[in-house]
mmCIF file of N, CA and C in Angstrom:
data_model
loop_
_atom_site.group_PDB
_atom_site.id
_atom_site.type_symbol
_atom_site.label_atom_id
_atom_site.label_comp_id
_atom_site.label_asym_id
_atom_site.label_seq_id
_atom_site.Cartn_x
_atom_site.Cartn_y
_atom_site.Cartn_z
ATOM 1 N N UNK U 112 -81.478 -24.979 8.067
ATOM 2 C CA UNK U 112 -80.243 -25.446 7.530
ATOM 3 C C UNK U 112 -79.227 -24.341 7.323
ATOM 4 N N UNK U 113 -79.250 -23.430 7.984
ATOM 5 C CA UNK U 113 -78.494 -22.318 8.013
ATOM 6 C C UNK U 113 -77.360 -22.504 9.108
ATOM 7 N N UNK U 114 -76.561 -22.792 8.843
ATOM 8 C CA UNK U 114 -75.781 -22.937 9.823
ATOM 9 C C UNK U 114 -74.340 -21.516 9.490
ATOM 10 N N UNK U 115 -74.257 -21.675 10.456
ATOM 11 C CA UNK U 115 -72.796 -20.682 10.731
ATOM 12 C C UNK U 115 -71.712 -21.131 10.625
ATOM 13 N N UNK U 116 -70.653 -21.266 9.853
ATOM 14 C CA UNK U 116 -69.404 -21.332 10.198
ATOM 15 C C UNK U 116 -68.571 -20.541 10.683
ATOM 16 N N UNK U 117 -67.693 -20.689 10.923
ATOM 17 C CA UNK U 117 -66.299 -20.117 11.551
ATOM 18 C C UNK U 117 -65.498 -20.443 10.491
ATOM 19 N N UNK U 118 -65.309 -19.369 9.493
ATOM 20 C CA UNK U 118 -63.918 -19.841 9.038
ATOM 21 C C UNK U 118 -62.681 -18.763 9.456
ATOM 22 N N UNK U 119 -61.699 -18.974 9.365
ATOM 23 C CA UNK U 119 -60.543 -18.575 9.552
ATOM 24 C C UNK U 119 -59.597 -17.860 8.325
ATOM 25 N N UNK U 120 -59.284 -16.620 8.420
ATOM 26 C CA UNK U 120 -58.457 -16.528 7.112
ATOM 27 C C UNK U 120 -57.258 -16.523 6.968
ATOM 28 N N UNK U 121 -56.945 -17.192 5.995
ATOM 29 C CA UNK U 121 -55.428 -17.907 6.065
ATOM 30 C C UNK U 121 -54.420 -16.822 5.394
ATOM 31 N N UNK U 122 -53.053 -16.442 5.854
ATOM 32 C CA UNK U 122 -52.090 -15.729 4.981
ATOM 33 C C UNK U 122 -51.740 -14.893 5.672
ATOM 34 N N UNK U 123 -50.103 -14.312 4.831
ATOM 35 C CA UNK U 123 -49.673 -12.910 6.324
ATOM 36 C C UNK U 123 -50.635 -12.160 6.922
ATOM 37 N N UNK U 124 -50.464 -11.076 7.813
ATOM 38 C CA UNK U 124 -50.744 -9.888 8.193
ATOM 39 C C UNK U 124 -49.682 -8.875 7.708
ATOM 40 N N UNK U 125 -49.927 -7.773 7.710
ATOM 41 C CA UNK U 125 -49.281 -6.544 7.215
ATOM 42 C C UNK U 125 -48.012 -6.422 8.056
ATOM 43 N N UNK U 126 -48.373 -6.681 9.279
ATOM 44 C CA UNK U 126 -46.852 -6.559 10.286
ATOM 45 C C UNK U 126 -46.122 -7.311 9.605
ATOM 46 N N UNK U 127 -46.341 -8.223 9.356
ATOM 47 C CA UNK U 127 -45.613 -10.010 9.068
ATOM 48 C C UNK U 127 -44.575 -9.538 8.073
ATOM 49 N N UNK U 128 -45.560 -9.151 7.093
ATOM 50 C CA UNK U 128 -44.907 -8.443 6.128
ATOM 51 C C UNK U 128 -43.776 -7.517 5.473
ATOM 52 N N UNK U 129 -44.157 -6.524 6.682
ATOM 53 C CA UNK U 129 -43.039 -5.219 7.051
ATOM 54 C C UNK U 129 -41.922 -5.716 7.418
ATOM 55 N N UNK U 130 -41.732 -6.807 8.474
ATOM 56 C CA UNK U 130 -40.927 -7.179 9.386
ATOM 57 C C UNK U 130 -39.984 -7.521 8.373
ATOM 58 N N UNK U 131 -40.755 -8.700 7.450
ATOM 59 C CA UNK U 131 -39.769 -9.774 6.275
ATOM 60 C C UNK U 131 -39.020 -8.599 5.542
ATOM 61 N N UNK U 132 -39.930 -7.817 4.933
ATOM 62 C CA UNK U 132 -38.930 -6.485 3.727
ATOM 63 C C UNK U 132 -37.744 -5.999 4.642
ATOM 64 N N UNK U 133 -38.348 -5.470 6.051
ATOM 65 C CA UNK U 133 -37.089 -4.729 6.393
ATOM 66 C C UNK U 133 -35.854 -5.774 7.050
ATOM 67 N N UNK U 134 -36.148 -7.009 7.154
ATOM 68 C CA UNK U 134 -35.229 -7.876 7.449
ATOM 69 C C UNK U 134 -34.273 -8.043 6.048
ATOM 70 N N UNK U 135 -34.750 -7.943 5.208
ATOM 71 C CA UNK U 135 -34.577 -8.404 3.656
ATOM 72 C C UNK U 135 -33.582 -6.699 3.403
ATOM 73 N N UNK U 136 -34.863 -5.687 3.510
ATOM 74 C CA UNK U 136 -33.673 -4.927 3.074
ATOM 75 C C UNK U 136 -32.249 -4.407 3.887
ATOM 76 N N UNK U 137 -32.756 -5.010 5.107
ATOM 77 C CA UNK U 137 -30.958 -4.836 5.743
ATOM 78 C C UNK U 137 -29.742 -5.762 5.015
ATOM 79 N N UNK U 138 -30.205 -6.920 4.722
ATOM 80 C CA UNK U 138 -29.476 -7.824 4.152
ATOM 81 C C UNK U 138 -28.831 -7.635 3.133
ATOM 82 N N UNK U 139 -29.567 -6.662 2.353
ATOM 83 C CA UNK U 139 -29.210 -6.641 0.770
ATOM 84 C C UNK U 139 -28.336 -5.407 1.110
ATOM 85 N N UNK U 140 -29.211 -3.850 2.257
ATOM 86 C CA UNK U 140 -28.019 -2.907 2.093
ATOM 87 C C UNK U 140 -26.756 -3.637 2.638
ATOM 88 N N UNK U 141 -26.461 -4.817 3.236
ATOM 89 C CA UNK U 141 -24.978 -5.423 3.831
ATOM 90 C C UNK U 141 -24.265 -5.968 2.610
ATOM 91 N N UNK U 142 -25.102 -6.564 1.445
ATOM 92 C CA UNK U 142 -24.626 -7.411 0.287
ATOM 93 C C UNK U 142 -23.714 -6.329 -0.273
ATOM 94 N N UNK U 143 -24.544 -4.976 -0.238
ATOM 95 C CA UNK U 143 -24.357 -3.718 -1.284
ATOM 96 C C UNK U 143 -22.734 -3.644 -0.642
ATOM 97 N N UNK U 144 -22.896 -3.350 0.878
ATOM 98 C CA UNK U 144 -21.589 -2.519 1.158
ATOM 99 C C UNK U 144 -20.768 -3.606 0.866
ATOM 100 N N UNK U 145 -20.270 -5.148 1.416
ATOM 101 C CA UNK U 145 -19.428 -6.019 0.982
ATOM 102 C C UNK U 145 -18.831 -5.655 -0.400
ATOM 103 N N UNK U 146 -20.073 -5.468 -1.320
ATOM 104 C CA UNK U 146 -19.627 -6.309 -3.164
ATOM 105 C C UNK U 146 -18.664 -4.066 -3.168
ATOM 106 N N UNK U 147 -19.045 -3.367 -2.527
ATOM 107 C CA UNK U 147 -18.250 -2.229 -2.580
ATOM 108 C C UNK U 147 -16.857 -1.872 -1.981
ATOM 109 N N UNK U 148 -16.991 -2.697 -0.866
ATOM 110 C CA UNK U 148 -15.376 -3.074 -0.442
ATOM 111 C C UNK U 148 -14.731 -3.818 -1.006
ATOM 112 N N UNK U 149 -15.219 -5.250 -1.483
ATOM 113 C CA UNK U 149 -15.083 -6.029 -2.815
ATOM 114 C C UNK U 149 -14.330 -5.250 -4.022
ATOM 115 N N UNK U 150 -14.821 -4.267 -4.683
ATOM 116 C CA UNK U 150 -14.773 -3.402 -5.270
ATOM 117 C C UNK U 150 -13.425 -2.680 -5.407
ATOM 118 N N UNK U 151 -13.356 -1.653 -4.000
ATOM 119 C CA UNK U 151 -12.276 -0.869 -4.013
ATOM 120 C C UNK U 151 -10.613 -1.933 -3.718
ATOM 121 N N UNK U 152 -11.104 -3.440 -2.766
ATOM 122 C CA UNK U 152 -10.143 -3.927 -2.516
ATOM 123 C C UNK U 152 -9.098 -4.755 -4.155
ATOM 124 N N UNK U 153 -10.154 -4.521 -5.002
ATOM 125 C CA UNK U 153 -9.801 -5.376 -6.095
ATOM 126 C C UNK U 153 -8.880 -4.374 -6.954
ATOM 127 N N UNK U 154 -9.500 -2.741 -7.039
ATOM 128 C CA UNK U 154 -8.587 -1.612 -7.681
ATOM 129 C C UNK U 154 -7.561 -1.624 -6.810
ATOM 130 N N UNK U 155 -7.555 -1.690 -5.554
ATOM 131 C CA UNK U 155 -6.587 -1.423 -4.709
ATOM 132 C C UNK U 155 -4.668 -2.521 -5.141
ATOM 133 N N UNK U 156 -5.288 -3.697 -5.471
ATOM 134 C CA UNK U 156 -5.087 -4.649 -5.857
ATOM 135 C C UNK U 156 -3.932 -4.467 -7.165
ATOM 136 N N UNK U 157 -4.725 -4.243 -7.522
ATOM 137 C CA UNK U 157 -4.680 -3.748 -9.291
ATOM 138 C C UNK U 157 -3.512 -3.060 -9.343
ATOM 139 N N UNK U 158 -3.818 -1.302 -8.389
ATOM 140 C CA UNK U 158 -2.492 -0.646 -8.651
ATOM 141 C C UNK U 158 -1.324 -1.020 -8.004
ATOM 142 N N UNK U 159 -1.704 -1.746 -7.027
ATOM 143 C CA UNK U 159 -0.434 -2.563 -6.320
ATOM 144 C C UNK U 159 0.632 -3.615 -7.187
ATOM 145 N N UNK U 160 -0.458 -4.591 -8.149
ATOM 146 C CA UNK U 160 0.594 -5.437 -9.507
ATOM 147 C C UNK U 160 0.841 -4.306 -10.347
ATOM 148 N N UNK U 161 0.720 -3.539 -10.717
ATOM 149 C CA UNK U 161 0.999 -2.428 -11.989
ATOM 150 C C UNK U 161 2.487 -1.831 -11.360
ATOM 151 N N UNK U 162 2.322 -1.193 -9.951
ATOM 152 C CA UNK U 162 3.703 -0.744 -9.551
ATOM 153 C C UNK U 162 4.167 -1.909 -9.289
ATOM 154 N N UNK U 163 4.395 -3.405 -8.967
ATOM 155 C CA UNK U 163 5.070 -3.638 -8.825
ATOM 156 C C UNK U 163 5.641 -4.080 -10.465
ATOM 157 N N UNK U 164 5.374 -4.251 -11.001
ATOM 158 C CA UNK U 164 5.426 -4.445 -12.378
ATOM 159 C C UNK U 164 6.461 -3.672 -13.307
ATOM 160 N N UNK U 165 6.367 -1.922 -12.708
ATOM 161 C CA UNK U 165 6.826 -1.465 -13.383
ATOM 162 C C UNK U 165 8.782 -1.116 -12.424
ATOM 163 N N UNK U 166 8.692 -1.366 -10.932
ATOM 164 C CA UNK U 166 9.406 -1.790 -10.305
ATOM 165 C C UNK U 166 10.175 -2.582 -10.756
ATOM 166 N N UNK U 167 9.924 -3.737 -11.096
ATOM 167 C CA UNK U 167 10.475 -4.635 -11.357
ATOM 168 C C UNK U 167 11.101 -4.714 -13.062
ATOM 169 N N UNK U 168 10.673 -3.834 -13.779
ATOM 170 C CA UNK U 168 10.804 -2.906 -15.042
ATOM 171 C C UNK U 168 12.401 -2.153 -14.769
ATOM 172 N N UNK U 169 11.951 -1.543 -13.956
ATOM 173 C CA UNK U 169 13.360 -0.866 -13.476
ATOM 174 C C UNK U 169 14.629 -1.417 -13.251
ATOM 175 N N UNK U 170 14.038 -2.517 -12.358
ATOM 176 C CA UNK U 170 15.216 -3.104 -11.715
ATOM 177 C C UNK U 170 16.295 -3.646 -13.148
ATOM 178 N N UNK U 171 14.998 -4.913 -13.652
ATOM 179 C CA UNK U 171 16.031 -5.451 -14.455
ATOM 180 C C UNK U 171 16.795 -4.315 -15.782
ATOM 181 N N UNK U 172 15.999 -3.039 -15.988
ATOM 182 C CA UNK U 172 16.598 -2.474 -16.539
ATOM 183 C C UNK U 172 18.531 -1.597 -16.276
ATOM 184 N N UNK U 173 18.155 -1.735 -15.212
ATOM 185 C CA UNK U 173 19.547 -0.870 -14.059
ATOM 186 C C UNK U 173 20.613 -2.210 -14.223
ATOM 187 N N UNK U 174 19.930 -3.321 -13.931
ATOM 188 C CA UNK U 174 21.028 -4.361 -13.877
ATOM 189 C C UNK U 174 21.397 -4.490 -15.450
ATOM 190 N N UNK U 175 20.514 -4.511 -16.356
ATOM 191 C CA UNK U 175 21.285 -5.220 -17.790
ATOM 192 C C UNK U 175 21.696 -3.543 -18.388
ATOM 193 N N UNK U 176 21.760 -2.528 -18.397
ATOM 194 C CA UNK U 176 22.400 -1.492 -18.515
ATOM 195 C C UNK U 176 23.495 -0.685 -17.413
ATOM 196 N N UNK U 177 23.990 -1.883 -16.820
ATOM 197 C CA UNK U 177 25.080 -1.370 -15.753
ATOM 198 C C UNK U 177 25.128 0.101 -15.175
ATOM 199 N N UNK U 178 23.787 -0.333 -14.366
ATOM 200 C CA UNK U 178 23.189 1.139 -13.645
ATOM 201 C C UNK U 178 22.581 2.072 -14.060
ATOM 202 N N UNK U 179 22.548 1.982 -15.493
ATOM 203 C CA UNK U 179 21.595 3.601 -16.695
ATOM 204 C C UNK U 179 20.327 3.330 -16.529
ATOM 205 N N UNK U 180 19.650 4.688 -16.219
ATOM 206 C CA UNK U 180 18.550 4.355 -16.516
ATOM 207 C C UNK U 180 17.734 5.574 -16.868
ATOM 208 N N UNK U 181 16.058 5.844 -17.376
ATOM 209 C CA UNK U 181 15.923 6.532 -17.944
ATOM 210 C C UNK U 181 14.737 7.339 -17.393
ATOM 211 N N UNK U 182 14.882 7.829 -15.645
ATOM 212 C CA UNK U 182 14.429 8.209 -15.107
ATOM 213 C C UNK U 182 13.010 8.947 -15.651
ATOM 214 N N UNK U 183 12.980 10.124 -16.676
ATOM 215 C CA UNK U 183 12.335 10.999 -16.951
ATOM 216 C C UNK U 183 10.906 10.065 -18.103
ATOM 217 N N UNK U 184 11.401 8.642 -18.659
ATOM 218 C CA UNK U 184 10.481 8.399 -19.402
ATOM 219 C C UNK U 184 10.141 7.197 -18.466
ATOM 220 N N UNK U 185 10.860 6.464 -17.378
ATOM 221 C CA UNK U 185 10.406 5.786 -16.719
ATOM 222 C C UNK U 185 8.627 6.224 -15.558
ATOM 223 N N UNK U 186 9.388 7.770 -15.347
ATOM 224 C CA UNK U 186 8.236 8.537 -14.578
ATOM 225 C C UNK U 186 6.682 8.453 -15.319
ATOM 226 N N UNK U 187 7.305 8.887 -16.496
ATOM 227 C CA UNK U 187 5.967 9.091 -17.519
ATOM 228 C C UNK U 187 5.051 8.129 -18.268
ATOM 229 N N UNK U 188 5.762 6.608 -17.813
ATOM 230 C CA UNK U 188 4.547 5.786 -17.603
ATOM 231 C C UNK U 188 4.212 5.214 -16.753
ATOM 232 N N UNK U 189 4.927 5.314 -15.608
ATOM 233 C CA UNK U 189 4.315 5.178 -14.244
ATOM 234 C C UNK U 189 3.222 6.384 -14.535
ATOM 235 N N UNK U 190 3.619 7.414 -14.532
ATOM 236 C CA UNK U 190 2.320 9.011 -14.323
ATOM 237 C C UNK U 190 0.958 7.813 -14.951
ATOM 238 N N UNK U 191 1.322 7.400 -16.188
ATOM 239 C CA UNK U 191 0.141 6.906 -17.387
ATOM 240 C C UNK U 191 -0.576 6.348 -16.625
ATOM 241 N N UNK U 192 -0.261 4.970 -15.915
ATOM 242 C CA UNK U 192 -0.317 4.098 -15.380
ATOM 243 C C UNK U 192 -1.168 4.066 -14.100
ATOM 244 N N UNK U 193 -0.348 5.259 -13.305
ATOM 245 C CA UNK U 193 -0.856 5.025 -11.802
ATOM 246 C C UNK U 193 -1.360 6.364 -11.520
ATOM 247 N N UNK U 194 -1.316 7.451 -12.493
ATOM 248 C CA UNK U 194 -2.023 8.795 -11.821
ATOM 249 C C UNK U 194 -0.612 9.620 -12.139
ATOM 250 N N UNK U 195 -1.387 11.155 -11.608
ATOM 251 C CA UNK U 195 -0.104 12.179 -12.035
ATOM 252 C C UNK U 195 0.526 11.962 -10.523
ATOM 253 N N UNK U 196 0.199 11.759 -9.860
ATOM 254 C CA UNK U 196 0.916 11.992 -8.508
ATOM 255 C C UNK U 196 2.092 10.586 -8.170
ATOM 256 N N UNK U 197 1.888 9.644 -9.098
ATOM 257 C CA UNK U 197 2.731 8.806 -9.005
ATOM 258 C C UNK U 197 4.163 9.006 -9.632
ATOM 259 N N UNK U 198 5.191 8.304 -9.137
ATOM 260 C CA UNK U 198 6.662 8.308 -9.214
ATOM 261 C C UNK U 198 7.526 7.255 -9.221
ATOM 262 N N UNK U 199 8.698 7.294 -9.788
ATOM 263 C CA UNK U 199 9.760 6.250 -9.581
ATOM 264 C C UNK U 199 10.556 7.190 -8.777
ATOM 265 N N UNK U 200 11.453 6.168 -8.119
ATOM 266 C CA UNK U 200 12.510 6.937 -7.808
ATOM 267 C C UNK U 200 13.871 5.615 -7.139
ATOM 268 N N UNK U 201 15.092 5.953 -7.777
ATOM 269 C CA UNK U 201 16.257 4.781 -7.538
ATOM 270 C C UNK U 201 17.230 5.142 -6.639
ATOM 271 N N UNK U 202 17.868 4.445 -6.038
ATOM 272 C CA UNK U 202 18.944 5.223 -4.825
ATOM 273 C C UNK U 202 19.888 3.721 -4.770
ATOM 274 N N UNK U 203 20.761 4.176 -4.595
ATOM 275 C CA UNK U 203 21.739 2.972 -5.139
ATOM 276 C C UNK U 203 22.677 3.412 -3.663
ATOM 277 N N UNK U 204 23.045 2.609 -2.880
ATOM 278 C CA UNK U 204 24.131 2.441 -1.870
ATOM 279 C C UNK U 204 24.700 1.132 -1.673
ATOM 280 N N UNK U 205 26.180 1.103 -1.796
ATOM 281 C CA UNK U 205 27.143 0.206 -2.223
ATOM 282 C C UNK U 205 26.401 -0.003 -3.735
ATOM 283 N N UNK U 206 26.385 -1.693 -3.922
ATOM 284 C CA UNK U 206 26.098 -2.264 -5.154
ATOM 285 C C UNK U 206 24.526 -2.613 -4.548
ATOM 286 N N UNK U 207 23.666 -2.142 -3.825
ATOM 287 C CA UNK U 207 22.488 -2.035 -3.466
ATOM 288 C C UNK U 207 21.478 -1.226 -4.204
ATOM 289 N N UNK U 208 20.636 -1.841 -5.034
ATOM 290 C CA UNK U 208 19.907 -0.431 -5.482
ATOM 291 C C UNK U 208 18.424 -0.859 -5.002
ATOM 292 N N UNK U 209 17.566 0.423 -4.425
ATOM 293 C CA UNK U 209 16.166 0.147 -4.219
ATOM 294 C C UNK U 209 15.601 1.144 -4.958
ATOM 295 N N UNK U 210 14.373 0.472 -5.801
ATOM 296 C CA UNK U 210 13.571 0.950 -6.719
ATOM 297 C C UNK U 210 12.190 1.117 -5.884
ATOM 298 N N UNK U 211 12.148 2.593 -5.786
ATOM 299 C CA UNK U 211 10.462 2.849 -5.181
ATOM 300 C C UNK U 211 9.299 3.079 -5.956
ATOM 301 N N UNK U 212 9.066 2.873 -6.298
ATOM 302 C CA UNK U 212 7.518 3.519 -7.015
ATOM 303 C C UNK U 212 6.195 3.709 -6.080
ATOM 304 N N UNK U 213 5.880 4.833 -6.011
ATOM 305 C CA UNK U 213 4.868 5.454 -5.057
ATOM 306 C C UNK U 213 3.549 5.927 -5.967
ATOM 307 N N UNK U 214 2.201 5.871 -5.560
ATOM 308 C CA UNK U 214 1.268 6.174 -6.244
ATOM 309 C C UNK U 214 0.063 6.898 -5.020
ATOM 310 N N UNK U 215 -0.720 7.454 -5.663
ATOM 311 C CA UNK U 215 -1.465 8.121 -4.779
ATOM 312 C C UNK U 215 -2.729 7.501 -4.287
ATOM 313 N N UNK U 216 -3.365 6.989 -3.160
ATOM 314 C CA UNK U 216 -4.244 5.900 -2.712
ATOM 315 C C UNK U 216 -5.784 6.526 -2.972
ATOM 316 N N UNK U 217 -6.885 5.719 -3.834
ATOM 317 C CA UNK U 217 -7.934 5.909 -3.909
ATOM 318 C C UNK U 217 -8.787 5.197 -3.357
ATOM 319 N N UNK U 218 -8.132 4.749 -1.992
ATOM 320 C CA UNK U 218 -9.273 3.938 -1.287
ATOM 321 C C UNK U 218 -9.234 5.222 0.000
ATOM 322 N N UNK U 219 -10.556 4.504 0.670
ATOM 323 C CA UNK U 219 -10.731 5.018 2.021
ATOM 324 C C UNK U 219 -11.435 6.375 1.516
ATOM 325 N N UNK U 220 -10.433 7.452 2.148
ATOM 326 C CA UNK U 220 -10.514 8.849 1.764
ATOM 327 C C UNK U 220 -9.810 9.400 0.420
ATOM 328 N N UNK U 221 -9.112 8.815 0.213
ATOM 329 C CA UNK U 221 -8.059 9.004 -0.805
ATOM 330 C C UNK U 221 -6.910 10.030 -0.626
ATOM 331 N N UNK U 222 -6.678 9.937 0.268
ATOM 332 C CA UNK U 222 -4.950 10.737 1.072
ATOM 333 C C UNK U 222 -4.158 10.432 1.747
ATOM 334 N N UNK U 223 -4.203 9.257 1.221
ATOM 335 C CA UNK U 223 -2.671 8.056 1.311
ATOM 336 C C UNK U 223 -1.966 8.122 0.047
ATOM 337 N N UNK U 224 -0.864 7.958 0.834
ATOM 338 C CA UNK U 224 0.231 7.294 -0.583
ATOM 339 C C UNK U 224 0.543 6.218 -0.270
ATOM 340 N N UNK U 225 0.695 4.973 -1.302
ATOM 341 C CA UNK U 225 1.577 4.382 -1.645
ATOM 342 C C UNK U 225 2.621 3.717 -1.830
ATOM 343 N N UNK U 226 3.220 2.415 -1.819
ATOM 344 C CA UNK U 226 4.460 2.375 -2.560
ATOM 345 C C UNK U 226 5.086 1.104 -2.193
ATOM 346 N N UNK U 227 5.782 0.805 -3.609
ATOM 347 C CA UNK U 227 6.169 -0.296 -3.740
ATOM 348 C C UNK U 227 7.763 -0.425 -3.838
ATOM 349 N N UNK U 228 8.630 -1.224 -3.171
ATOM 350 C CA UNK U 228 10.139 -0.925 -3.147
ATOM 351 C C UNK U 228 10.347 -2.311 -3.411
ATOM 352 N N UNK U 229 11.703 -2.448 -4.553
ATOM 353 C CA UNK U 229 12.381 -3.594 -4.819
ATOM 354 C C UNK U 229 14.043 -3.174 -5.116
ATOM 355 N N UNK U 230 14.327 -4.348 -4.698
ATOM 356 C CA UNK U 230 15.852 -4.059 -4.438
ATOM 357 C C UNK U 230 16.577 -4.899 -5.397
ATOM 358 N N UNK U 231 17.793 -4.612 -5.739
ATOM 359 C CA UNK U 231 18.511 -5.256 -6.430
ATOM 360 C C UNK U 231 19.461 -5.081 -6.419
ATOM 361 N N UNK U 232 20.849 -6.073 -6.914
ATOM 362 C CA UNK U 232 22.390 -5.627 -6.920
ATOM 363 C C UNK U 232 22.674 -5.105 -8.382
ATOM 364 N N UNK U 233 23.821 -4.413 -8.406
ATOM 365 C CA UNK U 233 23.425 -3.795 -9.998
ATOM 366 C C UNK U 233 24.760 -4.954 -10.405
ATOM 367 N N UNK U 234 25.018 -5.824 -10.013
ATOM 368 C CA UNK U 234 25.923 -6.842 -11.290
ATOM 369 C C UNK U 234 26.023 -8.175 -10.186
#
């Protein structure tokens, strides 16, 4: 009454295995880089509403002070704001005025600039 079976053993092999992790961990290093471009595109974002913000700060300031404006403390919270390398700067031709604000780029490599221009009539 001795008989022999054949059984079979059921469940991965080690290859099987390897294959799934490194399929798995390519996936996740792709999740990683996305949620990091994700990331920089959202700061990128960010300082883009802030200058325009403070642009637009300017403007209406030039128009309801019939062209005055207060260059030296305007700079110094843009600087706060967007970095030391950032700037205003106004140039008025005819009754045309364009308000630039430039900031220094921390995406990529980070040796880009910047910049946001809005225009306005001063009356």
């Amino acid at each position: 009454m001795n008989r022999l079976t054949k059984t079979r053993e059921a469940g991965f092999s080690i290859t099987e295995v390897i294959v799934a992790v490194l399929i798995l961990s390519i996936g996740l290093l792709g999740m990683v880089g996305l949620q990091t471009q994700a990331v920089k595109q959202t700061h990128g974002a960010e300082k883009r509403s802030i200058a325009t913000l403070h642009a637009n700060t300017v403007a209406e300031n030039y128009r309801v002070n019939d062209g005055a404006w207060d260059e030296s403390a305007m700079n110094r919270v843009v600087k706060r704001h967007l970095g030391d390398e950032a700037g205003v700067a106004l140039t008025v031709e005819d009754e045309l005025a364009r308000i630039r604000v430039s900031w220094k780029s921390q995406q990529n490599d980070g040796n880009g600039m910047n910049s946001v221009t809005v225009y306005t009539r001063s009356q």
